[in-house]
Short mmCIF file of C-alpha atoms and ligand atoms in Angstrom, two decimals:
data_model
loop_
_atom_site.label_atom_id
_atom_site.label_comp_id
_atom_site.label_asym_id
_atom_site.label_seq_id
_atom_site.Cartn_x
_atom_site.Cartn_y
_atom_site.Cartn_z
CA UNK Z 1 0.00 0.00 0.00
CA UNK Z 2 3.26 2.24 0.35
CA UNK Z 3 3.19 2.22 -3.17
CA UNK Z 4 0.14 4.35 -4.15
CA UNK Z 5 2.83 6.67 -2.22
CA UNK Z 6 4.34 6.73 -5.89
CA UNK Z 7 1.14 8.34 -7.86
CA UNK Z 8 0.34 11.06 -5.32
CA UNK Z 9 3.12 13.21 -5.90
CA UNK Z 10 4.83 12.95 -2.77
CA UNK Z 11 1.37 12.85 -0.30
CA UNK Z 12 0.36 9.32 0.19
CA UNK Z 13 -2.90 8.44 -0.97
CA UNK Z 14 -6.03 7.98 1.26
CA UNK Z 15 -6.06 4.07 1.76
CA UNK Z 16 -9.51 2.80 1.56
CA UNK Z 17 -10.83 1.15 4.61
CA UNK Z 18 -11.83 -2.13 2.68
CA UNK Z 19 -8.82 -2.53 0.62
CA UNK Z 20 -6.55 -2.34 3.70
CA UNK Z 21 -9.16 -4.44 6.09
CA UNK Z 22 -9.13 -7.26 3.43
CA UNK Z 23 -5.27 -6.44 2.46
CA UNK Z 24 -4.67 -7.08 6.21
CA UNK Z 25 -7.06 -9.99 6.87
CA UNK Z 26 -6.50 -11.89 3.80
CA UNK Z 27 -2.79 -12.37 4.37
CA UNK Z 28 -1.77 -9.24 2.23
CA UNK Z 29 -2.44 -11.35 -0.87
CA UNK Z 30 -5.53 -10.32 -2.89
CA UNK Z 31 -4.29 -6.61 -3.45
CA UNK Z 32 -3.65 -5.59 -6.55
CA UNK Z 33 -1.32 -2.25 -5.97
CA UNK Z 34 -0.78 0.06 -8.61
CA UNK Z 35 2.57 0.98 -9.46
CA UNK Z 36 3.80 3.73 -10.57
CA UNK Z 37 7.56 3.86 -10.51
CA UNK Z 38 8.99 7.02 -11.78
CA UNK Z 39 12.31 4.51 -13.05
CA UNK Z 40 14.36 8.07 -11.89
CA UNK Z 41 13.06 10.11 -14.64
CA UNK Z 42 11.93 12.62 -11.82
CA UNK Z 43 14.45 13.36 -9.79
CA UNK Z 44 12.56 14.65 -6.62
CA UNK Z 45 13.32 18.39 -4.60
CA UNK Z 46 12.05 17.12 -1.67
CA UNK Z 47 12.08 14.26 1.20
CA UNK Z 48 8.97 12.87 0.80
CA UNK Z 49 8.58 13.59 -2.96
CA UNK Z 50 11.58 11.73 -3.75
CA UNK Z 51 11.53 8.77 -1.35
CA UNK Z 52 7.19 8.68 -3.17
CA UNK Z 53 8.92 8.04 -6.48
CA UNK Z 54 10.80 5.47 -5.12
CA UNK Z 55 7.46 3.79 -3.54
CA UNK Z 56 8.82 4.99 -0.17
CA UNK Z 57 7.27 7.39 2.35
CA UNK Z 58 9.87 9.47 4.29
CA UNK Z 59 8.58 11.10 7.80
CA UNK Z 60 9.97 12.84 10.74
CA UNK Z 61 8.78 12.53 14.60
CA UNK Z 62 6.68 15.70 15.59
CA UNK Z 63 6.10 17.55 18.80
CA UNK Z 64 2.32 18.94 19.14
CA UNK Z 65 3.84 22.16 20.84
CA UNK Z 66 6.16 23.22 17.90
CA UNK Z 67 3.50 23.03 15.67
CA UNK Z 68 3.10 26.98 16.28
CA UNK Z 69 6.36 27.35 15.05
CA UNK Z 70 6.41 28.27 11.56
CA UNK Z 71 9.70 27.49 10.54
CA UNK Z 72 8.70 24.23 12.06
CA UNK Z 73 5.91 23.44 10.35
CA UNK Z 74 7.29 25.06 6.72
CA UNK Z 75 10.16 22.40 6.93
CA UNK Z 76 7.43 19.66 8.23
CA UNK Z 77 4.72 20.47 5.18
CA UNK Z 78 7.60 21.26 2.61
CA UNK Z 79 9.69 18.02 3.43
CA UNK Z 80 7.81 14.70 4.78
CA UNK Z 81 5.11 12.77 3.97
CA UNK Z 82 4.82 11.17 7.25
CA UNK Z 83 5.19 11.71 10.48
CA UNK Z 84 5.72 9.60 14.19
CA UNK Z 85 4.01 11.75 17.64
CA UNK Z 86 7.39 12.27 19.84
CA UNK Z 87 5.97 11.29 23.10
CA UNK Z 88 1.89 12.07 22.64
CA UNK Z 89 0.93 9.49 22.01
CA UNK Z 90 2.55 6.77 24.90
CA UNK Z 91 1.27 5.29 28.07
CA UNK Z 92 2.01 8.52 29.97
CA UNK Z 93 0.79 10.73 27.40
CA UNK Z 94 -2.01 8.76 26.42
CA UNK Z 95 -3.46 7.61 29.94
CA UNK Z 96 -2.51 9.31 32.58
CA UNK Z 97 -5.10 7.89 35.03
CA UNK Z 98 -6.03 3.97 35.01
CA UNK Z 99 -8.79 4.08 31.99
CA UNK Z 100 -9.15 8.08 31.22
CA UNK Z 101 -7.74 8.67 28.00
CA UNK Z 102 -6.23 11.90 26.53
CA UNK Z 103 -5.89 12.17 23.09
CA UNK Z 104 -5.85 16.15 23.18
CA UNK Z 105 -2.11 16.65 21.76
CA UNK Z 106 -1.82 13.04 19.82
CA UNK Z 107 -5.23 14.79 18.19
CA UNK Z 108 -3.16 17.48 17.39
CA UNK Z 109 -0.37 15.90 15.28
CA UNK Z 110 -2.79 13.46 13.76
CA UNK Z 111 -5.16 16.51 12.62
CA UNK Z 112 -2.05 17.90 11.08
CA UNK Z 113 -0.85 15.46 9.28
CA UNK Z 114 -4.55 14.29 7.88
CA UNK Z 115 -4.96 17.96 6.49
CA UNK Z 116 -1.79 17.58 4.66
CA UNK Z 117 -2.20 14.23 3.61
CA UNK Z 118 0.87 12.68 5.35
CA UNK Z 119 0.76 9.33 7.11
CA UNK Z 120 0.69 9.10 11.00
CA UNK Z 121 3.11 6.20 12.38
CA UNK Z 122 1.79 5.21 15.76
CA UNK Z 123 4.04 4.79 18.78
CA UNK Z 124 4.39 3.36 20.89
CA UNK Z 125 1.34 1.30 22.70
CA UNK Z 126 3.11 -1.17 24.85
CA UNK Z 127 6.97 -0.19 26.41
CA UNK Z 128 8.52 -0.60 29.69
CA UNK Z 129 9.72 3.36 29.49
CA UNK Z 130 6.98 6.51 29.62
CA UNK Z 131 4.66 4.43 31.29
CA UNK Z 132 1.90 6.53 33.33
CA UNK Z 133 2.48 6.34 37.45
CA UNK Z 134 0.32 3.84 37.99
CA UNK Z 135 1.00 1.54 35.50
CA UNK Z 136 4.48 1.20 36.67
CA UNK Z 137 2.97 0.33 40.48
CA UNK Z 138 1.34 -2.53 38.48
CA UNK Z 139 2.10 -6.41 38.35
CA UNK Z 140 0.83 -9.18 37.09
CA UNK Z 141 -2.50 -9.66 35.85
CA UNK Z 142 -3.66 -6.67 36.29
CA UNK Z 143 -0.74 -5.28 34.50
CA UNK Z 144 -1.59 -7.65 32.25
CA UNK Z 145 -5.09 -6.71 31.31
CA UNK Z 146 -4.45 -3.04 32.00
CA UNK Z 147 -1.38 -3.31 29.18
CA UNK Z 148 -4.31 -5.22 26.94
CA UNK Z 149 -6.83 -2.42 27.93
CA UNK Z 150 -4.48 0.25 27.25
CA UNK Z 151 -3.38 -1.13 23.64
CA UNK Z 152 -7.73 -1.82 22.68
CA UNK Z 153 -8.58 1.39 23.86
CA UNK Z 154 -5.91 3.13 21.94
CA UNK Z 155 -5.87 1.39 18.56
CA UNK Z 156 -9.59 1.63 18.66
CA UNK Z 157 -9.60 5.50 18.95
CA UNK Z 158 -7.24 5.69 15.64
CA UNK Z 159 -8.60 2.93 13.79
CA UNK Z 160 -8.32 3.93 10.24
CA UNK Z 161 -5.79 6.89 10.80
CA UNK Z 162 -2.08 4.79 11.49
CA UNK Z 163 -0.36 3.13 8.76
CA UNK Z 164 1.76 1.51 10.99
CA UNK Z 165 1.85 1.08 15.14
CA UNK Z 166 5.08 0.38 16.86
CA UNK Z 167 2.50 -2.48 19.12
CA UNK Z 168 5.54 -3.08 21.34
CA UNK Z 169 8.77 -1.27 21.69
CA UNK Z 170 12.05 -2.14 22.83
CA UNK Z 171 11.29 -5.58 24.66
CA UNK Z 172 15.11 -7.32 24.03
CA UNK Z 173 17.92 -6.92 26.47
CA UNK Z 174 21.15 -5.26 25.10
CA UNK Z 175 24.70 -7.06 25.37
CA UNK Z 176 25.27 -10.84 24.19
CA UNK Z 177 22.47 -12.82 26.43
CA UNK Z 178 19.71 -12.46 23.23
CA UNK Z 179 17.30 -12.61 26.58
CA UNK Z 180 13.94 -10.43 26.65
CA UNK Z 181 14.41 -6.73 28.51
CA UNK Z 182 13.72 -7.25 32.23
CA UNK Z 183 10.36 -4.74 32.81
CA UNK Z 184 6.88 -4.89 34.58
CA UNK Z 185 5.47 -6.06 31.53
CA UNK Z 186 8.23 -8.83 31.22
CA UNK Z 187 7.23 -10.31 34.17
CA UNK Z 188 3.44 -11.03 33.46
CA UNK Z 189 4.71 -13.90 31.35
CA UNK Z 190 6.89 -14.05 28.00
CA UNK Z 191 3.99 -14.15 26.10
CA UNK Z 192 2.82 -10.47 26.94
CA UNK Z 193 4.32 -9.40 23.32
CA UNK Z 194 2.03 -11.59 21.17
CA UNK Z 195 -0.84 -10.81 23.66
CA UNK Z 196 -0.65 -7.27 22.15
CA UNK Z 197 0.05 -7.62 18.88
CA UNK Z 198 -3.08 -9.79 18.91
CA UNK Z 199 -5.38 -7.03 20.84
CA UNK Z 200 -4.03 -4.65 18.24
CA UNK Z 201 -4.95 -6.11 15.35
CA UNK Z 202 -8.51 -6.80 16.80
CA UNK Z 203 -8.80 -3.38 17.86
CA UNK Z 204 -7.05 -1.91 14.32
CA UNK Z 205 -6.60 -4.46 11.47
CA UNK Z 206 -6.28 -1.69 8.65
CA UNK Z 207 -2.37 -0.43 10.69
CA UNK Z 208 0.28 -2.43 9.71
CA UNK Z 209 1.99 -3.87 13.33
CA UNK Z 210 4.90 -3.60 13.87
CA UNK Z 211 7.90 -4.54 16.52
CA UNK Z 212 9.83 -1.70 17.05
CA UNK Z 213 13.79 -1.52 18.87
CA UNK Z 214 17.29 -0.35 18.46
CA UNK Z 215 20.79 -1.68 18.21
CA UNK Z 216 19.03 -3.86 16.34
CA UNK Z 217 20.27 -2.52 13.05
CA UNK Z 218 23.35 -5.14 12.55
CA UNK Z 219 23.19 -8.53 13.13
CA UNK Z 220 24.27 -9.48 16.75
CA UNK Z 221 22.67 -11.32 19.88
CA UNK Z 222 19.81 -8.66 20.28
CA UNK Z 223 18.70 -8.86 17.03
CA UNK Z 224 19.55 -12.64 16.29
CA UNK Z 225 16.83 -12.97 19.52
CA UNK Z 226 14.06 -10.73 17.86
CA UNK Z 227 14.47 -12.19 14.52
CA UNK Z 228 13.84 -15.73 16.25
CA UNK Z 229 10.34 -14.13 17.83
CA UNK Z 230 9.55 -12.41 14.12
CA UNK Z 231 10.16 -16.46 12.47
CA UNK Z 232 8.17 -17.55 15.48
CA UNK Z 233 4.92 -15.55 15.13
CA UNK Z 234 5.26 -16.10 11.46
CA UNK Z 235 5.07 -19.55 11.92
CA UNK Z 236 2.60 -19.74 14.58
CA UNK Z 237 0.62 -17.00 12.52
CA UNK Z 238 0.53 -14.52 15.24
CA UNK Z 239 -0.23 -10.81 13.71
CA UNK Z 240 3.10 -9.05 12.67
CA UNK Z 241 3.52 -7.15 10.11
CA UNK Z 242 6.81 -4.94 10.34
CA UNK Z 243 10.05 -4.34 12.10
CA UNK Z 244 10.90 -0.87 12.96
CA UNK Z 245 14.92 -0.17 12.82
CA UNK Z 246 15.10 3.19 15.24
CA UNK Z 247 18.79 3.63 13.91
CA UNK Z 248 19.90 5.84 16.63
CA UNK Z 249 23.32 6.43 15.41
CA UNK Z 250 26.75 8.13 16.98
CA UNK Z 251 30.64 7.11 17.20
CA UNK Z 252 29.56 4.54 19.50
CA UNK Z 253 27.16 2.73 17.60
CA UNK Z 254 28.14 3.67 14.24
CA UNK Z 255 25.66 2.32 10.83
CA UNK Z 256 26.58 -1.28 11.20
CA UNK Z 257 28.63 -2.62 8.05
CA UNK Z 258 25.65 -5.35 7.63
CA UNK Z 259 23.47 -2.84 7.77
CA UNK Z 260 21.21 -3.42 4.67
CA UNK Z 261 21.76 -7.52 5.44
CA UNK Z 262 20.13 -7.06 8.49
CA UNK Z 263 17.27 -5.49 7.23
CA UNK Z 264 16.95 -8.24 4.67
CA UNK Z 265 17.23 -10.70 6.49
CA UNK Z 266 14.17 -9.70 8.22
CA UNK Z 267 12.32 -8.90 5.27
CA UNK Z 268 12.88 -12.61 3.79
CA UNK Z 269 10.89 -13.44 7.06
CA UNK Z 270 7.73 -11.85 5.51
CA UNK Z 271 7.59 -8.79 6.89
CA UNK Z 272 8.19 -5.25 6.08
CA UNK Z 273 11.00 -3.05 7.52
CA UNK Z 274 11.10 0.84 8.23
CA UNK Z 275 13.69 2.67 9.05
CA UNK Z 276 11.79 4.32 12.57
CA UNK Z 277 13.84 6.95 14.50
CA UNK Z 278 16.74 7.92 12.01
CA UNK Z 279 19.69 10.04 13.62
CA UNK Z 280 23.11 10.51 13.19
CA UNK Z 281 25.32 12.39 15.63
CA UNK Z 282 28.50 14.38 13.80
CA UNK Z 283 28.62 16.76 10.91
CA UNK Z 284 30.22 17.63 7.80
CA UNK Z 285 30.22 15.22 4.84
CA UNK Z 286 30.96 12.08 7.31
CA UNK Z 287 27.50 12.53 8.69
CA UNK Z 288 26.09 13.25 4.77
CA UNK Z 289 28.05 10.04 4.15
CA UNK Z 290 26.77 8.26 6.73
CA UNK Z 291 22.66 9.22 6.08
CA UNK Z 292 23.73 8.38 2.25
CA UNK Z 293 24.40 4.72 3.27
CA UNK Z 294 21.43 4.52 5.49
CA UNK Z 295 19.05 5.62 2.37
CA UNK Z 296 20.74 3.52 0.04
CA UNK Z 297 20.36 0.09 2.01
CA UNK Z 298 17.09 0.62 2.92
CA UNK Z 299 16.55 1.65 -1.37
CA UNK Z 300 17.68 -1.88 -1.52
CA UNK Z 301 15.52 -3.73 -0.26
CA UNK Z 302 12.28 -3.84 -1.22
CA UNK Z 303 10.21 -4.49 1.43
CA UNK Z 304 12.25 -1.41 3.27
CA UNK Z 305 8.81 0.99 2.95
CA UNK Z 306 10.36 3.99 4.75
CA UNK Z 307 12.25 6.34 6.93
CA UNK Z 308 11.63 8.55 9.63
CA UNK Z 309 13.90 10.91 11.22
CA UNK Z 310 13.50 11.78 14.81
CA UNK Z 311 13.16 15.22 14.31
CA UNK Z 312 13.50 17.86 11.93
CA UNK Z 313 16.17 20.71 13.41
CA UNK Z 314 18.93 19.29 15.13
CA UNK Z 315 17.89 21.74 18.01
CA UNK Z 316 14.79 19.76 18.10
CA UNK Z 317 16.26 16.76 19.13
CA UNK Z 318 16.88 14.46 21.99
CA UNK Z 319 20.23 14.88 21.30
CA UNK Z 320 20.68 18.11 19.89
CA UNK Z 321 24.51 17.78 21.35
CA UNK Z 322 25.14 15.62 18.97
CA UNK Z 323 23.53 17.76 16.00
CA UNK Z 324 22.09 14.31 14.66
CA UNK Z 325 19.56 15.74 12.51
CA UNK Z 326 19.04 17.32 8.44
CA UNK Z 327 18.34 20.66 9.31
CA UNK Z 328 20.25 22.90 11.44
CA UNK Z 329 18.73 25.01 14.45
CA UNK Z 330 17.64 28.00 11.67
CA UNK Z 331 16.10 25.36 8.92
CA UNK Z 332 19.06 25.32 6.65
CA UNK Z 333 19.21 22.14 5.16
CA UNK Z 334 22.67 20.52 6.36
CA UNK Z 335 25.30 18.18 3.99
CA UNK Z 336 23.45 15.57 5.26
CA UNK Z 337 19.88 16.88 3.82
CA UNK Z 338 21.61 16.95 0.51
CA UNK Z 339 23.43 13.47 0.85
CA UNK Z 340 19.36 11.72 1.48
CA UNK Z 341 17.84 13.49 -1.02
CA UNK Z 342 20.52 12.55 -3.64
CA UNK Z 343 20.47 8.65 -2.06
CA UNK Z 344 16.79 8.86 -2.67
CA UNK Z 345 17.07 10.37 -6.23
CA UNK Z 346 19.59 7.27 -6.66
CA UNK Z 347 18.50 3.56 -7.67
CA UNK Z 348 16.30 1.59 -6.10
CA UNK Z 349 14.98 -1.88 -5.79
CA UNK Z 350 10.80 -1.58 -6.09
CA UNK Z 351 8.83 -2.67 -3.49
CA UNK Z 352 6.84 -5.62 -4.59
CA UNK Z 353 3.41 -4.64 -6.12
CA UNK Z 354 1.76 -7.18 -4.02
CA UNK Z 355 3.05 -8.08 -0.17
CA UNK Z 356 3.88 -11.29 0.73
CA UNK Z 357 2.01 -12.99 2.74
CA UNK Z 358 1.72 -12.52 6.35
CA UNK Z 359 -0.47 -16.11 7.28
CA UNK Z 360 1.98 -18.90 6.93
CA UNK Z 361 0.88 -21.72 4.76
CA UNK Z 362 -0.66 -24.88 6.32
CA UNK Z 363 1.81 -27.32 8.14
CA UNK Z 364 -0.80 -30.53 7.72
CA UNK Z 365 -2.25 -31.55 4.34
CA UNK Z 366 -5.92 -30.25 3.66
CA UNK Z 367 -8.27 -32.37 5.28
CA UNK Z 368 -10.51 -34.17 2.39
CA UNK Z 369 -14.09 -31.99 1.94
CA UNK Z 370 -15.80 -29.46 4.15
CA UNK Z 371 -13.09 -27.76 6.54
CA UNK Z 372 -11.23 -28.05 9.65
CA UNK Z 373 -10.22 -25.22 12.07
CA UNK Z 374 -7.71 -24.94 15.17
CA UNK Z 375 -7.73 -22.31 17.75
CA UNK Z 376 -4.57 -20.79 19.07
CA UNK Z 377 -5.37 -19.19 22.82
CA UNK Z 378 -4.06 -16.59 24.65
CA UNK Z 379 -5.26 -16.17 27.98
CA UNK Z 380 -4.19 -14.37 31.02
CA UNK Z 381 -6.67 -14.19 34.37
CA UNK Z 382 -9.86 -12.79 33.33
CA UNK Z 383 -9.29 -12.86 29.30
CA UNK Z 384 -7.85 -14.36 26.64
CA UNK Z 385 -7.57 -14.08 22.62
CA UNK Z 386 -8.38 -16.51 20.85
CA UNK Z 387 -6.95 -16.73 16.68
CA UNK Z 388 -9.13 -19.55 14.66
CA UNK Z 389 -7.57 -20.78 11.59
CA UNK Z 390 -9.81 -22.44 9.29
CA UNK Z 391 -8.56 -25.07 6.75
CA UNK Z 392 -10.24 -25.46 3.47
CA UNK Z 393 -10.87 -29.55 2.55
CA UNK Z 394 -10.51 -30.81 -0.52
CA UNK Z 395 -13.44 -29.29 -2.58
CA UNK Z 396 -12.53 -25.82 -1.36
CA UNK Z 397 -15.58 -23.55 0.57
CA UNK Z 398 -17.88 -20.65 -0.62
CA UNK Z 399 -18.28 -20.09 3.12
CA UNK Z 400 -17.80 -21.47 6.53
CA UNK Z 401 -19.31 -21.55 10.27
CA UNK Z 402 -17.05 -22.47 13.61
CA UNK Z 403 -18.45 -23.53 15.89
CA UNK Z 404 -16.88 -23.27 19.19
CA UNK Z 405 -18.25 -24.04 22.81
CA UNK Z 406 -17.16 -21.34 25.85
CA UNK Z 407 -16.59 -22.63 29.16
CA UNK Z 408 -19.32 -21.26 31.69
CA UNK Z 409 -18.75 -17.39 32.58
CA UNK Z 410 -17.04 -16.97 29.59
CA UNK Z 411 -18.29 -13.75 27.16
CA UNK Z 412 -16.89 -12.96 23.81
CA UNK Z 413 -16.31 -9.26 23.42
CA UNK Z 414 -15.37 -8.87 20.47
CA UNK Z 415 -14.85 -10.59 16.91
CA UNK Z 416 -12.55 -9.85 14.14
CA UNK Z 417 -12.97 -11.42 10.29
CA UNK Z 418 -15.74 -13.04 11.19
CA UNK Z 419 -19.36 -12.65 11.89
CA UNK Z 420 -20.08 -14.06 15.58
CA UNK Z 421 -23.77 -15.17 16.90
CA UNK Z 422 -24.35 -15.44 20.44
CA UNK Z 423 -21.28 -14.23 23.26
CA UNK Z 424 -21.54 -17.10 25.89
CA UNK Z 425 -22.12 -20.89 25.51
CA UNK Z 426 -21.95 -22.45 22.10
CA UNK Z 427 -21.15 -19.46 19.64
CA UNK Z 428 -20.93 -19.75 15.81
CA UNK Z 429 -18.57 -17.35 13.85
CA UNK Z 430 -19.28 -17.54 10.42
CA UNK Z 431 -17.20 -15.57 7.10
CA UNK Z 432 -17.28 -11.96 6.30
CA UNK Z 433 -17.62 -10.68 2.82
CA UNK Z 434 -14.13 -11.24 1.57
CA UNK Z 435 -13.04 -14.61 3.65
CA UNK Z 436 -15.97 -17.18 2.89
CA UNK Z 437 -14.32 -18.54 -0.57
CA UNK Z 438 -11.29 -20.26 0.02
CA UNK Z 439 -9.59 -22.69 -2.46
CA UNK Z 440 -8.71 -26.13 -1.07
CA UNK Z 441 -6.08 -26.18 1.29
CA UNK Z 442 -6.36 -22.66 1.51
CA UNK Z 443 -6.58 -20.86 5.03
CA UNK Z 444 -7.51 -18.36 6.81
CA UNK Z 445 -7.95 -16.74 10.12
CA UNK Z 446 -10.33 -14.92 12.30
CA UNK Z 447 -10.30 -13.89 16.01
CA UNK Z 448 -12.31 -13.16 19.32
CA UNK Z 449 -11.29 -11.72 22.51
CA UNK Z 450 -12.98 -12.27 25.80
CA UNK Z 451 -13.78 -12.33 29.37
CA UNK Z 452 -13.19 -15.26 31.47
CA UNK Z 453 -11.83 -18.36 30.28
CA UNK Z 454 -11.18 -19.24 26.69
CA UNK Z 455 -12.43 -22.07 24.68
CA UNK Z 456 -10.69 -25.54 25.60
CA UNK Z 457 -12.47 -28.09 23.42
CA UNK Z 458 -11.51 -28.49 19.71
CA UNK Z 459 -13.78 -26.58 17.39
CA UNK Z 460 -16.10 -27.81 14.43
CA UNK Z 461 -15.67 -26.35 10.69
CA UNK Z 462 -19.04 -26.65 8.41
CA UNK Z 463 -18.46 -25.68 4.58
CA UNK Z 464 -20.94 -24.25 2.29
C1 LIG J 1 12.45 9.99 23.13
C2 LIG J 1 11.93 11.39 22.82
O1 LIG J 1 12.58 11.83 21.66
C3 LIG J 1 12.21 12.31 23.97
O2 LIG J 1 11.59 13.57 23.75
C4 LIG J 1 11.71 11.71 25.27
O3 LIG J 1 12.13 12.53 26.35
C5 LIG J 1 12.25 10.32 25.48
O4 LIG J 1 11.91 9.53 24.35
N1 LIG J 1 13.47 5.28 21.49
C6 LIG J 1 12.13 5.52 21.30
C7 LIG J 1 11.61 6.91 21.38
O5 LIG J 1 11.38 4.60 20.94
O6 LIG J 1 10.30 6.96 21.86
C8 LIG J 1 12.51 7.78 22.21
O7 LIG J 1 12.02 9.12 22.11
C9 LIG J 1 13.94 7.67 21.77
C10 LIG J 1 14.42 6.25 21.91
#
């Protein structure tokens, strides 16, 4: 969908809600993108125009109180066709008391960027760092369900607006152990990362999901350990859909030689990449040099669908020391401005026109006529998620029911890709519009969320 990018002139174009529901739903597989590759005939004058003709989008992180400043906000209309919320729109920022929601400055970038037809990269719903007071006094299952609550109720209010949430941020340890981040949300059980990608894609299933960390741009023990969890919830069909690279740069953790391996490494997992939090401490042409490379490796590979910076003056940044950014503290565009937008006026591998895709094929042969279906649970005390995958038999389906019996106390609160009828007892989910037909052997998967304990007997598939 990055691609219609390229026939916008530089603004991406307005996605609509079915395409990217069934895009999403269907595995990614039944969407026919346009493209529109400009094959470097126009060279672009800006950021976002450029990286657009290469299929790319290329955004900046924005603070909702400089968007009064007008040198600001003439660099941010002028240059980017995206753009990430700082801070507004995190735990802290986002809920500041236990289930009261503030949206007021998160609103505010959003609103922006809609009116100028950028794209709005969520971040982040579920991190062990800006996490609201309360939250951090938490443990257990009620961390647990708050963490669940927290990503619904989010994901929910911008449904339709993200292209992409960061669903969890930062969850790997640095240094050579490969071992998950000790935090709060750690501790309610390894299995709190999937728990949210699922609740986000039942909340949002038009955003692309994506796991989001740093000095995980090379290949080494930390990212070795979150490329095993991408191959994992590929396999086990668990809703992922990108990686975010932040690419926090400096002397110390300079661009890693394997840069553009690492990202494709991850990309030949089935998943996009994006380049999430760009900066590079230094100046002169080393820094230009050093953006060029970034730009070019992620030009490379394909399913590398964008860059942000984090920030747009180096005096706006979190480590304007370091003068990491393209612009400097007046809006002149720096050596290293120059050095992207010539990477991005450079060649480029396409994107492909139509994403791989993101449900993994069937490990066990097609069962012979109707269909079969297997339920993958979740559950923590109080609620789980459930993730059905039905199975086509051997003369295919124009539609399907599950059946599938709740244990006593149990409610179904809410249903995604499928129709549901009834919430407690024996409840039937049957197709939506674009799911029903599937070839034979050919899957697909749906999802409820509840209250109380999930379903433990096997389901039954019916075929029509
Ligand atoms: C930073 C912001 O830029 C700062 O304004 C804030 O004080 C701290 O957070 N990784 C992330 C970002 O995912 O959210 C962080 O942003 C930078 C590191």
């Amino acid at each position: 969908m990055d691609n219609m990018l390229a026939r916008t002139g530089g603004r991406p174009a307005r996605r609509g809600p079915r395409v990217a529901l069934a895009s999403v739903v269907v595995g990614l597989s039944a969407v026919a993108t346009t493209m529109a590759m400009a094959s470097g005939a126009n060279a672009g004058t800006t950021l976002g125009a450029s990286a657009a003709e290469k299929g790319r989008y290329f955004g900046t992180a924005v603070a909702a109180n400089k968007l009064s400043d007008t040198t600001y906000v003439g660099i941010l209309n002028r240059e980017f066709n995206s753009v990430t919320p700082e801070n507004e729109m995190k735990w802290d920022a986002t809920e500041p008391s236990q289930g009261q929601f503030s949206f007021t400055s998160a609103d505010r970038i959003v609103n922006h960027a809609r009116a100028n037809g950028m794209q709005v990269r969520g971040h982040a719903l579920a991190w062990h760092s800006q996490q609201p007071g309360w939250a951090q006094n938490l443990a257990g299952g009620a961390l647990r369900q708050a963490m669940l609550n927290h990503v619904t109720q989010v994901a929910t209010y911008y449904r339709g607006k993200i292209h992409s949430w960061d669903v969890v941020n930062e969850a790997f340890a640095d240094g050579g152990t490969g071992a998950r981040r000790d935090s709060n949300l750690q501790r309610t059980g390894d299995d709190w990362i999937e728990a949210a990608f699922r609740a986000a894609r039942a909340a949002d299933p038009t955003a692309k999901l994506c796991y989001n960390d740093y000095n995980t741009d090379g290949q080494n023990a930390k990212s070795n350990a979150v490329y095993a969890m991408v191959q994992d919830f590929k396999a086990r069909g668990v809703p992922i859909d990108c990686v975010g690279f932040q690419s926090h740069f400096n002397s110390a953790s300079p661009v890693p030689a394997d840069y553009q391996a690492n990202l494709q490494r991850f990309a030949d997992l089935g998943v996009d990449v994006q380049i999430t939090e760009l900066d590079i401490e230094g100046s002169g042409q080393t820094q230009a040099d050093n953006y060029g490379r970034v730009v070019r490796a992620c030009l490379a590979v394909a399913r590398c669908t964008g860059i942000t910076v984090w920030g747009i003056r180096d005096t706006d940044s979190w480590r304007a020391s370091g003068t990491p950014l393209l612009f400097d503290g007046n809006g002149n565009k720096k050596p290293a401005y120059t050095a992207t937008l010539d990477a991005l006026n450079g060649g480029a591998t396409p994107p492909p026109s139509t994403p791989a895709p993101s449900t993994p094929a069937p490990s066990t042969p097609p069962p012979s006529g109707g269909c079969s279906a297997t339920v993958a649970l979740n559950s923590w005390n109080g609620g789980f998620v459930a993730t059905v995958r039905v199975t086509a038999g051997s003369s295919g389906t124009g539609g399907w029911a599950v059946a599938v019996t709740l244990p006593g106390g149990a409610t179904v609160t809410n249903t995604w890709s499928a129709r549901a009828t009834g919430t407690s007892g024996a409840v039937t989910f049957r197709n939506v519009e674009y799911n029903g037909r599937l070839a034979a052997g050919a899957t697909t998967e749906f999802g409820f969320q509840g209250t109380g304990a999930g379903p433990t007997a096997a389901p039954t598939c019916t075929a029509s």
